[in-house]
Coordinates of C-alpha atoms in Angstrom, one line a residue:
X1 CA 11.7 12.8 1.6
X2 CA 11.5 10.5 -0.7
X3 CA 8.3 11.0 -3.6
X4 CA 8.7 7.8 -5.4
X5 CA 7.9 5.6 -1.7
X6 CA 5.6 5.6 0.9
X7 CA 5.8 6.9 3.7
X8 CA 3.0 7.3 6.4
X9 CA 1.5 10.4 6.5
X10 CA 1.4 10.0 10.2
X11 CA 4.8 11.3 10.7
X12 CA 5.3 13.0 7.2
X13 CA 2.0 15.4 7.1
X14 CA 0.3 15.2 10.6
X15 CA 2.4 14.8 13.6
X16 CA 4.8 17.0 16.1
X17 CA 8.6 16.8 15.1
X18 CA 9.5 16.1 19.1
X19 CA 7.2 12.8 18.9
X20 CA 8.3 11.7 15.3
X21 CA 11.9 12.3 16.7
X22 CA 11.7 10.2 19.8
X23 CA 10.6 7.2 17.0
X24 CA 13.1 8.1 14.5
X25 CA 15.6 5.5 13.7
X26 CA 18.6 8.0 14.7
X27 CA 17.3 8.4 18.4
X28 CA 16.3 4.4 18.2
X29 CA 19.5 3.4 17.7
X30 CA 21.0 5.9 19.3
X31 CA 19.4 5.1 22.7
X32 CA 20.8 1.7 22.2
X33 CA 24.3 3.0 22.6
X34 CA 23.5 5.0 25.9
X35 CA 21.7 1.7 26.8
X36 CA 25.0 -0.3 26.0
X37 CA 27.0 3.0 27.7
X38 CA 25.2 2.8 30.8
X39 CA 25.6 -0.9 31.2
X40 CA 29.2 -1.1 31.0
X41 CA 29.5 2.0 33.8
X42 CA 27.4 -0.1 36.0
X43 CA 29.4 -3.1 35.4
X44 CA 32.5 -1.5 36.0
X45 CA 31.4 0.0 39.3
X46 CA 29.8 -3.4 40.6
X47 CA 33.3 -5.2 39.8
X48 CA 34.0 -5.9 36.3
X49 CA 37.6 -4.5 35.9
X50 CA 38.1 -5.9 32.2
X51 CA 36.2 -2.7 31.3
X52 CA 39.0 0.3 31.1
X53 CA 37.9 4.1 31.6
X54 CA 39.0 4.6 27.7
X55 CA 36.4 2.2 27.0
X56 CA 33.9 3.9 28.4
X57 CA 35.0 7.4 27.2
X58 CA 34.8 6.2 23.4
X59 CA 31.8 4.8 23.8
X60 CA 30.4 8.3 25.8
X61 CA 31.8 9.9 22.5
X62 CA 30.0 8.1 20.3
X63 CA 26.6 8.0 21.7
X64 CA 24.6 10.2 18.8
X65 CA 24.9 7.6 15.8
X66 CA 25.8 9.4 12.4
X67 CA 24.0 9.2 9.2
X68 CA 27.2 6.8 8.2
X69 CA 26.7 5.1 10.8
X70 CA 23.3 3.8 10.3
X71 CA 24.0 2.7 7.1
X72 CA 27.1 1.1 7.5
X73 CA 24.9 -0.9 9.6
X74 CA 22.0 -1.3 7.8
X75 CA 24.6 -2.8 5.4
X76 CA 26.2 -4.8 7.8
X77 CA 22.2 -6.3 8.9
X78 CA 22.1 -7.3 5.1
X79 CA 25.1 -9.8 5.9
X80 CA 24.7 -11.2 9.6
X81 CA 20.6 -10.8 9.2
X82 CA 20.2 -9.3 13.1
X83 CA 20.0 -5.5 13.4
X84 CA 21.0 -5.3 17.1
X85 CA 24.3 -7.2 16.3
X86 CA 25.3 -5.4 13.4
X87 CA 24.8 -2.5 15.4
X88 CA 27.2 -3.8 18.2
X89 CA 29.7 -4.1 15.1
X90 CA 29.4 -1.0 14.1
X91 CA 29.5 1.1 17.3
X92 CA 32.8 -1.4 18.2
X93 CA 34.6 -0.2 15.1
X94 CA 34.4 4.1 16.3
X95 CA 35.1 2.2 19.8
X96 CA 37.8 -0.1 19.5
X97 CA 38.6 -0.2 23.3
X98 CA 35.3 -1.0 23.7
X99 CA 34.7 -3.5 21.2
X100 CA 35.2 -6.8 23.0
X101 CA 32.9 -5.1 25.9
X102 CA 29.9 -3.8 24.1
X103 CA 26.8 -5.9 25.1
X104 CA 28.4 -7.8 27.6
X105 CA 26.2 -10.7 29.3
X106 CA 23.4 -8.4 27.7
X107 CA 21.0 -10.4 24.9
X108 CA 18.9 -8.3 22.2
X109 CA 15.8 -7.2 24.3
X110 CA 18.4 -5.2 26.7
X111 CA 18.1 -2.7 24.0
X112 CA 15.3 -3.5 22.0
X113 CA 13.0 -3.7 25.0
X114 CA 14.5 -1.3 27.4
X115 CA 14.4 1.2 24.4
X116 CA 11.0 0.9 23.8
X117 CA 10.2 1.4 27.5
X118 CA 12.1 4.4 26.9
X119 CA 10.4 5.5 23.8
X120 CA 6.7 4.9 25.5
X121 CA 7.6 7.4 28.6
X122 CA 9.0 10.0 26.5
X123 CA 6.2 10.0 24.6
X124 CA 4.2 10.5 27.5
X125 CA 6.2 13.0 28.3
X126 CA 4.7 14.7 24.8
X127 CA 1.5 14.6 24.9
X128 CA 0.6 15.3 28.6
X129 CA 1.4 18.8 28.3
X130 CA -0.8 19.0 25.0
X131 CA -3.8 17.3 26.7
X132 CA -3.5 19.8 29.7
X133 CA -3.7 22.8 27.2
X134 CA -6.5 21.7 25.8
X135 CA -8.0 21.1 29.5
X136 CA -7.1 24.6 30.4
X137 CA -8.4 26.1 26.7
X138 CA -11.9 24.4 27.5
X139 CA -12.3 25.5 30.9
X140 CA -12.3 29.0 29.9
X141 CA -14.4 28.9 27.1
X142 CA -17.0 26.9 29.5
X143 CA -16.2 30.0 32.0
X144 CA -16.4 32.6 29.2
X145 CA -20.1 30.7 28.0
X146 CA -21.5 29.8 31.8
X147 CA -24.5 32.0 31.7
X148 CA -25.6 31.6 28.2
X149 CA -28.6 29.3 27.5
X150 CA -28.4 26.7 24.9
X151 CA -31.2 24.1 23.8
X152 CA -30.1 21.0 25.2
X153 CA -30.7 17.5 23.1
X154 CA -31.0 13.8 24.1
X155 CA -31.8 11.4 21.3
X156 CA -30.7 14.5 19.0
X157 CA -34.3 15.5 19.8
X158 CA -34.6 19.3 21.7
X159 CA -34.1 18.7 25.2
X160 CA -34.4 20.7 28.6
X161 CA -31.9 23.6 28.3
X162 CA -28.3 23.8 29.6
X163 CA -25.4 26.0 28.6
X164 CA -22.5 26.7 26.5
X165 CA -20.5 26.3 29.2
X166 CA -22.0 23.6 31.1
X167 CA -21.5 21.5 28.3
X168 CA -18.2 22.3 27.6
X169 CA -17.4 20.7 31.3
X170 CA -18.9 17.0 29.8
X171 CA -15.5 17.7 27.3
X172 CA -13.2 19.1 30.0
X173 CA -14.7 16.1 32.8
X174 CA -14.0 13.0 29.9
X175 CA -10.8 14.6 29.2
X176 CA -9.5 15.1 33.0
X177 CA -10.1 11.3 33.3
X178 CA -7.9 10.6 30.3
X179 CA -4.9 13.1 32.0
X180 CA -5.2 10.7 35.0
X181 CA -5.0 7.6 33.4
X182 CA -2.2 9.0 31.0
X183 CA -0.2 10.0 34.0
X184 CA -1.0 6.9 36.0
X185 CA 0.3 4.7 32.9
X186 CA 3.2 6.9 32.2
X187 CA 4.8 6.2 35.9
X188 CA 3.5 3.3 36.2
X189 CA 6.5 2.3 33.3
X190 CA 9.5 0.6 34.3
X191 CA 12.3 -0.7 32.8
X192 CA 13.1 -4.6 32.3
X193 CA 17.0 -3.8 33.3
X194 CA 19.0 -6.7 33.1
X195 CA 17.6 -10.0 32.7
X196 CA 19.6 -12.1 30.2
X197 CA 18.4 -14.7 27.3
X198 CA 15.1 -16.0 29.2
X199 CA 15.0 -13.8 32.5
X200 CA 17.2 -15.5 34.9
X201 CA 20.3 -13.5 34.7
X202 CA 22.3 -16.3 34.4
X203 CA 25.0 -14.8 32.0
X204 CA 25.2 -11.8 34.5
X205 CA 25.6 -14.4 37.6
X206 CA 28.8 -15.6 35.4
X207 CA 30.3 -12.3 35.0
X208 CA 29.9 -11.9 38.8
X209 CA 31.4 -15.6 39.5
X210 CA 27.8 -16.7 41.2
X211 CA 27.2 -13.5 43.2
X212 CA 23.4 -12.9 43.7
X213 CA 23.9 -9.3 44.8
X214 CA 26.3 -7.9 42.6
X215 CA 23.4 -9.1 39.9
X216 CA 21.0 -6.9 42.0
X217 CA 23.2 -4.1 42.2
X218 CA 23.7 -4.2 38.2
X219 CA 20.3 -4.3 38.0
X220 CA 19.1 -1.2 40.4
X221 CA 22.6 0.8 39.0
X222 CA 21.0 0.5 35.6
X223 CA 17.8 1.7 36.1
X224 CA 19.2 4.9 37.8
X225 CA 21.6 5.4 35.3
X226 CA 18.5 5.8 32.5
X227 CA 16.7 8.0 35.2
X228 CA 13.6 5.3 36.3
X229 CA 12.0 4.7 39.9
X230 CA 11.7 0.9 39.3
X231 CA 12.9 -2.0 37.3
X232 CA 10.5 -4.9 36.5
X233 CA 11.5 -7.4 39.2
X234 CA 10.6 -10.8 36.8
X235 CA 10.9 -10.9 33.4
X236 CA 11.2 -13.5 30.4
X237 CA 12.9 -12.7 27.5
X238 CA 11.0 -9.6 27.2
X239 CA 9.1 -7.2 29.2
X240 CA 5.5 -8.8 29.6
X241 CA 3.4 -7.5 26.4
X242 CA 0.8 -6.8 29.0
X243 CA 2.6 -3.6 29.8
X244 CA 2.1 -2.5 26.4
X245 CA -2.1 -3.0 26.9
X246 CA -1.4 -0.7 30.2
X247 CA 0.1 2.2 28.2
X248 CA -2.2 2.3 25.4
X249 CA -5.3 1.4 27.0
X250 CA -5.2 5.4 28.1
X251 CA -4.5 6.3 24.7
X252 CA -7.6 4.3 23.2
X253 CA -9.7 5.9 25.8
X254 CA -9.0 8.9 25.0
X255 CA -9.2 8.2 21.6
X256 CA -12.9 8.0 22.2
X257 CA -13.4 10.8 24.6
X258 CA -11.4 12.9 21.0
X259 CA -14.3 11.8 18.6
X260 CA -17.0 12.4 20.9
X261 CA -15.8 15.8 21.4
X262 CA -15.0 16.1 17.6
X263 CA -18.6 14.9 16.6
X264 CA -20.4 17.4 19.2
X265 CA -18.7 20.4 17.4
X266 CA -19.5 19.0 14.0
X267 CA -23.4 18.8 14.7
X268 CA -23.0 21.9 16.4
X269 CA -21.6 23.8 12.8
X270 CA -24.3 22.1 11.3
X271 CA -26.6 24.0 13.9
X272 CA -24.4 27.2 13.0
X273 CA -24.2 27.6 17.1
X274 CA -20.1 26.5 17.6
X275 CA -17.7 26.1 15.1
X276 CA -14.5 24.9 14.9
X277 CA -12.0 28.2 13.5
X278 CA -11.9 28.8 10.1
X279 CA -8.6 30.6 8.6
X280 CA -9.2 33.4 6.6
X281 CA -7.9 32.0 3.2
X282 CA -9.2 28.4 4.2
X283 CA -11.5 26.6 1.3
X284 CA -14.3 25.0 2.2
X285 CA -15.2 22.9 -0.9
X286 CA -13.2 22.8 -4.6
X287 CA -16.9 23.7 -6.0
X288 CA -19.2 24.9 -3.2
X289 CA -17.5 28.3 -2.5
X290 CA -19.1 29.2 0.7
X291 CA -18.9 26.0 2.6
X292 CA -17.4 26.0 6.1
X293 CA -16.6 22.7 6.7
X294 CA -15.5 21.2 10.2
X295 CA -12.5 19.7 8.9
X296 CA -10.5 19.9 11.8
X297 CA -13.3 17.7 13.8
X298 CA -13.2 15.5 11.2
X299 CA -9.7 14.7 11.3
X300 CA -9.9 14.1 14.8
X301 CA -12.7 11.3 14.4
X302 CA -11.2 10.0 11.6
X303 CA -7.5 9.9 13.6
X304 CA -9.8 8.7 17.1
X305 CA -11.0 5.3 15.4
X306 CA -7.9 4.8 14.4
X307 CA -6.4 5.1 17.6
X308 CA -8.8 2.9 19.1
X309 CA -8.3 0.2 16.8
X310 CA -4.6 -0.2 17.7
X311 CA -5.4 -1.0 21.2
X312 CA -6.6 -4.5 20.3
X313 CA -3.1 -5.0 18.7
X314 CA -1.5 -4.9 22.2
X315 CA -4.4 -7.5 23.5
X316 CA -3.9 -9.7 20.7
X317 CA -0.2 -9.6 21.1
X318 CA -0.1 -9.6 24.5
X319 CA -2.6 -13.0 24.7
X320 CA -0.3 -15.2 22.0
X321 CA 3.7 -15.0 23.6
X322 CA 4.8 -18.3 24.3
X323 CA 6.7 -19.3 28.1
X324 CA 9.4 -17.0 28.1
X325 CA 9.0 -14.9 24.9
X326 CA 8.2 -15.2 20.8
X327 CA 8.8 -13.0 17.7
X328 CA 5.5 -12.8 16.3
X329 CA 5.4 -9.7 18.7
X330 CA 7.9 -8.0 16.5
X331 CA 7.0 -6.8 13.7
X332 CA 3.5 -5.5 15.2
X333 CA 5.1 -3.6 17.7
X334 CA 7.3 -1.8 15.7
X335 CA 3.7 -0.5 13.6
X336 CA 1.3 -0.1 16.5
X337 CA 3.7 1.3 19.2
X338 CA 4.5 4.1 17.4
X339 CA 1.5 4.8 15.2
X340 CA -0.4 4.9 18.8
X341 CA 1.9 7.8 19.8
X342 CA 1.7 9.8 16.5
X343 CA -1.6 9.5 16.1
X344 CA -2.5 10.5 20.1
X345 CA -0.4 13.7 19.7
X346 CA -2.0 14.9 16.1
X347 CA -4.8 14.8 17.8
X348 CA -3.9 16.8 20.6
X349 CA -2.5 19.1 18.5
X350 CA -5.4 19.7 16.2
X351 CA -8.0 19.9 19.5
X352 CA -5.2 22.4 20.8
X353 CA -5.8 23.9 17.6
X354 CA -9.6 24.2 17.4
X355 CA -10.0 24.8 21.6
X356 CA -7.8 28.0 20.7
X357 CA -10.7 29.6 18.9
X358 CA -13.9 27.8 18.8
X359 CA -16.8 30.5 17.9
X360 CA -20.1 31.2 19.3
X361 CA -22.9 32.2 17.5
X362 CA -25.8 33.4 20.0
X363 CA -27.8 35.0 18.2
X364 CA -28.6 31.6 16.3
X365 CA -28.6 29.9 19.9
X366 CA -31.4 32.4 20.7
X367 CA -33.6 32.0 17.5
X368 CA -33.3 28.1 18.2
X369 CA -34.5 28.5 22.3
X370 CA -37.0 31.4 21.2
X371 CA -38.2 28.1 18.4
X372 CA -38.6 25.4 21.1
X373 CA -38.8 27.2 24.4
X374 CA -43.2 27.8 23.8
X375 CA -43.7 24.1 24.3
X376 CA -40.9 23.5 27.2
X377 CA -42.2 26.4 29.3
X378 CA -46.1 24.8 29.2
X379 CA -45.3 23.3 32.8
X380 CA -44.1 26.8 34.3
X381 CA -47.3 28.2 32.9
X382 CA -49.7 25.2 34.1
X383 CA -48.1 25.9 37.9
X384 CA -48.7 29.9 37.2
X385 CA -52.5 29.4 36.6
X386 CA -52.7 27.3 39.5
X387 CA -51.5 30.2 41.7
X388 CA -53.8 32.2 40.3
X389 CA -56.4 30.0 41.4
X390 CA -56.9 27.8 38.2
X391 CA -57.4 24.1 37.8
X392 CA -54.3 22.2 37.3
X393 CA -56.3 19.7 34.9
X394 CA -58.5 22.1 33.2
X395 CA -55.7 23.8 32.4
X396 CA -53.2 21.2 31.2
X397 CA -56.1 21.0 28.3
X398 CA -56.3 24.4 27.6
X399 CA -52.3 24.5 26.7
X400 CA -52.8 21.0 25.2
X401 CA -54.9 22.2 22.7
X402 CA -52.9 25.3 21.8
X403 CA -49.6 23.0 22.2
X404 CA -50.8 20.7 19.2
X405 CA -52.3 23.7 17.3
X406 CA -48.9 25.4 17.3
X407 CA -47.0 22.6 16.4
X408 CA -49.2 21.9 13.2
X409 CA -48.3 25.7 12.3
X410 CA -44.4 24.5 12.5
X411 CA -44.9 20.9 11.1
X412 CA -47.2 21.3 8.5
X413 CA -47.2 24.8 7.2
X414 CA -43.3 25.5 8.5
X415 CA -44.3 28.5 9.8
X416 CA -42.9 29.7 13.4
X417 CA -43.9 28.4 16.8
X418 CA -46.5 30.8 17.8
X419 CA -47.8 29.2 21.0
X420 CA -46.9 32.1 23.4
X421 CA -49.5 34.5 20.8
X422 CA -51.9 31.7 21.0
X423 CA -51.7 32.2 24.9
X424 CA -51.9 35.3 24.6
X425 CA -55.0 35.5 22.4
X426 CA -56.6 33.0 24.8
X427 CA -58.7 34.7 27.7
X428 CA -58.3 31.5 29.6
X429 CA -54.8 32.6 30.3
X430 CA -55.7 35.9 31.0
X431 CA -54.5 36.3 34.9
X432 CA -50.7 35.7 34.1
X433 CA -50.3 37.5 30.2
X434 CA -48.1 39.9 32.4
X435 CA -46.1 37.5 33.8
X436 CA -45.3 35.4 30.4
X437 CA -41.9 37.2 29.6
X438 CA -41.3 36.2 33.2
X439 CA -42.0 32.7 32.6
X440 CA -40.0 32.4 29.1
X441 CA -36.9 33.7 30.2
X442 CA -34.1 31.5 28.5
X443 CA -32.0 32.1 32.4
X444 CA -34.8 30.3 34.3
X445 CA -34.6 27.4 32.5
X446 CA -31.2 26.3 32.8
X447 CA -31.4 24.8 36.5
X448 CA -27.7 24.9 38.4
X449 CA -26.0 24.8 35.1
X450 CA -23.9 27.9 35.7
X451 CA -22.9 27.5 39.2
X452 CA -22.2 23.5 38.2
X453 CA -19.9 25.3 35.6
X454 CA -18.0 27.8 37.9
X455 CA -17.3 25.1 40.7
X456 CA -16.3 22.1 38.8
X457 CA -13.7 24.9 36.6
X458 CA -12.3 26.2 40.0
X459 CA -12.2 22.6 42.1
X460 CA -11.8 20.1 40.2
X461 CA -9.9 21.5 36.9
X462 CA -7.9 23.7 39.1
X463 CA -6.9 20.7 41.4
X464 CA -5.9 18.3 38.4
X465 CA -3.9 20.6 36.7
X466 CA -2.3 22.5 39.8
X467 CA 0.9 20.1 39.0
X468 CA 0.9 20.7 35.4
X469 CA 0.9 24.9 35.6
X470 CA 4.5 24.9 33.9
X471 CA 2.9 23.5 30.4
X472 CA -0.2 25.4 30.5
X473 CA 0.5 28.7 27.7
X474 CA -2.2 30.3 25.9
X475 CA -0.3 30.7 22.6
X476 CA -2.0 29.6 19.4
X477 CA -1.3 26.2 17.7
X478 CA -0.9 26.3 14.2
X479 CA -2.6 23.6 12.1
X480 CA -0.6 21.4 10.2
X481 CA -1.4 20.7 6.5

């Protein structure tokens, strides 16, 4: 690399070599070939004898572009001012039988667009895998922390309890949403095939000498050739930008369900109950030596609003193309497209990263329950008293009193919540001082959360992921720089 230029650090410090590859200009232009490859083998089988078998041997010879190649083209751009068609010069010259066939009937978008198409399901076919690892990771972390009570917030305020694991399956149940949508997106992608200068395949209808279905069959032959279900059956110029809203609407959404995982583990390390891993020689802070800070979250909400930014690039493109196409699609695309990708698997990579060994810390979960649990179990012991024959109401003031006493202890003097010894101390309470341990277990307080846990790990998880079992491994992701 080059230190005297920019480059993003989206491909050059953060992302997967397999996804900054499938972007790279080598596999770019090198797809166009196989593009141009595959189109002259389905014109030769429709009917289109000018095209010999030596034609089509050079060109299957020459389908990985050289470093010489690409810039003998770049040069050759510089002079005609059209990358596809300097290309098509370029690839003709180590082809000479197929020079005078390369991009036949074809206009730019048959590679430009069809590539892309390309590029958007191979990426897919990156970051699915990642995403179910990180499914699988969670699931038995929330397995491994089902039974363990944890104070529960809403409003950031202490809330009814839960568990470790329970909560984990709010993570796993956003995520499983975003695996569907990814996948649904990722078939749902076509290819435009072969529809000429505006969509109407009138130059291919020449070729053929006006024959509808030998257009078809070039058409269908093409699509199979590059290994898709389905070819877009109308097009204009280009593939409608609205396809490019369908595959990285996913990506946006899970861009969010990313920083609201992120952020919970970040206020969780400032609670010293979870924390992301932390490598043994890792610094926390240039001055503050014995920081630990979540940096790992943080670079996933910081890489999540990005993510969700670029989505409202596809809608603003998509909402401005003129009739059959315009270029002020370009340029965007060839940022947002990409960037989208890289920035969807860094993240993956780094939750794959911090799912792999997220720590626990119960003894702190404890202290914190043992802090807030006085005033949350006041109902269990208001229904006790009545058992024992007590008055509901002349009770509920008893444990009002003491409540507001305590709580000035923890306020005001930032001393501990000693309710329970207030209870204690209180003959009023008397009839159920044996049963108080009873009544402040953590387990009792934590409703279905651990049965929620095992059956939405063993249905629902187990379901979604049963068709994804070949990706799922267990072996630690490094963190990149």
């Amino acid at each position: 690399m080059s230190y005297d230029s920019y480059s993003t650090p989206l491909s050059s410090r953060y992302a997967s070599k397999e996804m900054s590859q499938i972007f790279s200009l080598r596999n770019r232009f090198s797809t166009w070939r196989k593009l141009w490859y595959n189109l002259a083998i389905a014109e030769k089988e429709v009917g289109l004898s000018i095209i010999s078998d030596e034609a089509i041997e050079q060109m299957k010879n020459h389908l990985e572009i050289t470093d010489e190649e690409i810039e003998a083209a770049s040069k050759e751009e510089a002079i005609v001012r059209h990358d596809v068609m300097a290309h098509v010069h370029v690839f003709g010259n180590v082809c000479p039988s197929a020079s005078g066939i390369i991009h036949l009937g074809a206009t730019s978008c048959f590679v430009t667009d069809n590539a892309d198409l390309i590029f958007l399901r191979d990426a897919y076919d990156v970051i699915i895998p990642k995403l179910v690892n990180v499914i699988n990771r969670l699931s038995q972390f929330a397995l491994e922390h089902k039974d363990l009570p944890v104070l529960g917030w809403t409003h950031f305020q202490p809330a009814q309890l839960t568990t470790v694991g329970k909560r984990a399956t709010l993570w796993i149940q956003e995520l499983l949403w975003d695996l569907r949508n990814m996948e649904r997106a990722r078939n749902d992608i076509g290819l435009r095939g072969v529809k000429g200068t505006t969509g109407t395949q009138a130059s291919f209808l020449s070729l053929f000498h006006g024959d509808h279905d030998k257009v078809e069959q070039l058409d269908q032959r093409v699509v199979e050739l590059l290994g898709f279900e389905h070819v877009y059956p109308v097009t204009g110029q280009t593939y409608s930008r609205k396809i490019d809203i369908d595959v990285l609407s996913p990506l946006a959404s899970f861009g969010a369900t990313a920083h609201k995982f992120a952020t919970d583990i970040r206020l969780l390390a400032n609670l010293k109950e979870v924390e992301e891993p932390f490598e043994k020689s890792q610094i926390g802070s240039s001055a503050m030596a014995y920081k630990r800070n979540p940096m790992r979250c943080e670079r996933v909400c910081s890489l999540a609003r990005h993510l969700g930014g670029l989505f409202s690039d596809a809608v603003q493109t998509a909402s401005v193309q003129w009739f059959e196409r315009t270029l002020d699609d370009s340029a965007i695309r060839r940022i947002s497209l990409p960037s989208a990708f890289l920035t969807a698997d860094i993240l993956l990579s780094t939750m794959q990263n911090i799912t792999s060994g997220l720590v626990v810390y119960p003894k702190v979960i404890e202290r914190r329950i043992n802090s807030e649990l006085p005033f949350m179990a006041t109902e269990n012991i208001i229904m006790a008293m009545v058992e024992k024959g007590g008055s509901r109401q002349d009770c509920h003031e008893e444990i009002r009193v003491l409540s507001h006493q305590a709580s000035a202890v923890v306020k005001q003097e930032g001393g501990d919540n000693d309710l329970i010894e207030r209870v204690k101390n209180t003959e009023y309470f008397k009839p159920i001082w044996g049963e108080l341990d009873q009544l402040l277990d953590p387990k009792t307080f934590v409703g279905r959360a651990p049965q929620q846990t095992e059956k939405f790990i063993k249905n629902d998880v187990a379901k979604a992921l049963e068709p994804f079992k070949q990706h799922i491994n267990d072996e630690t992701v490094s963190l990149s720089v």
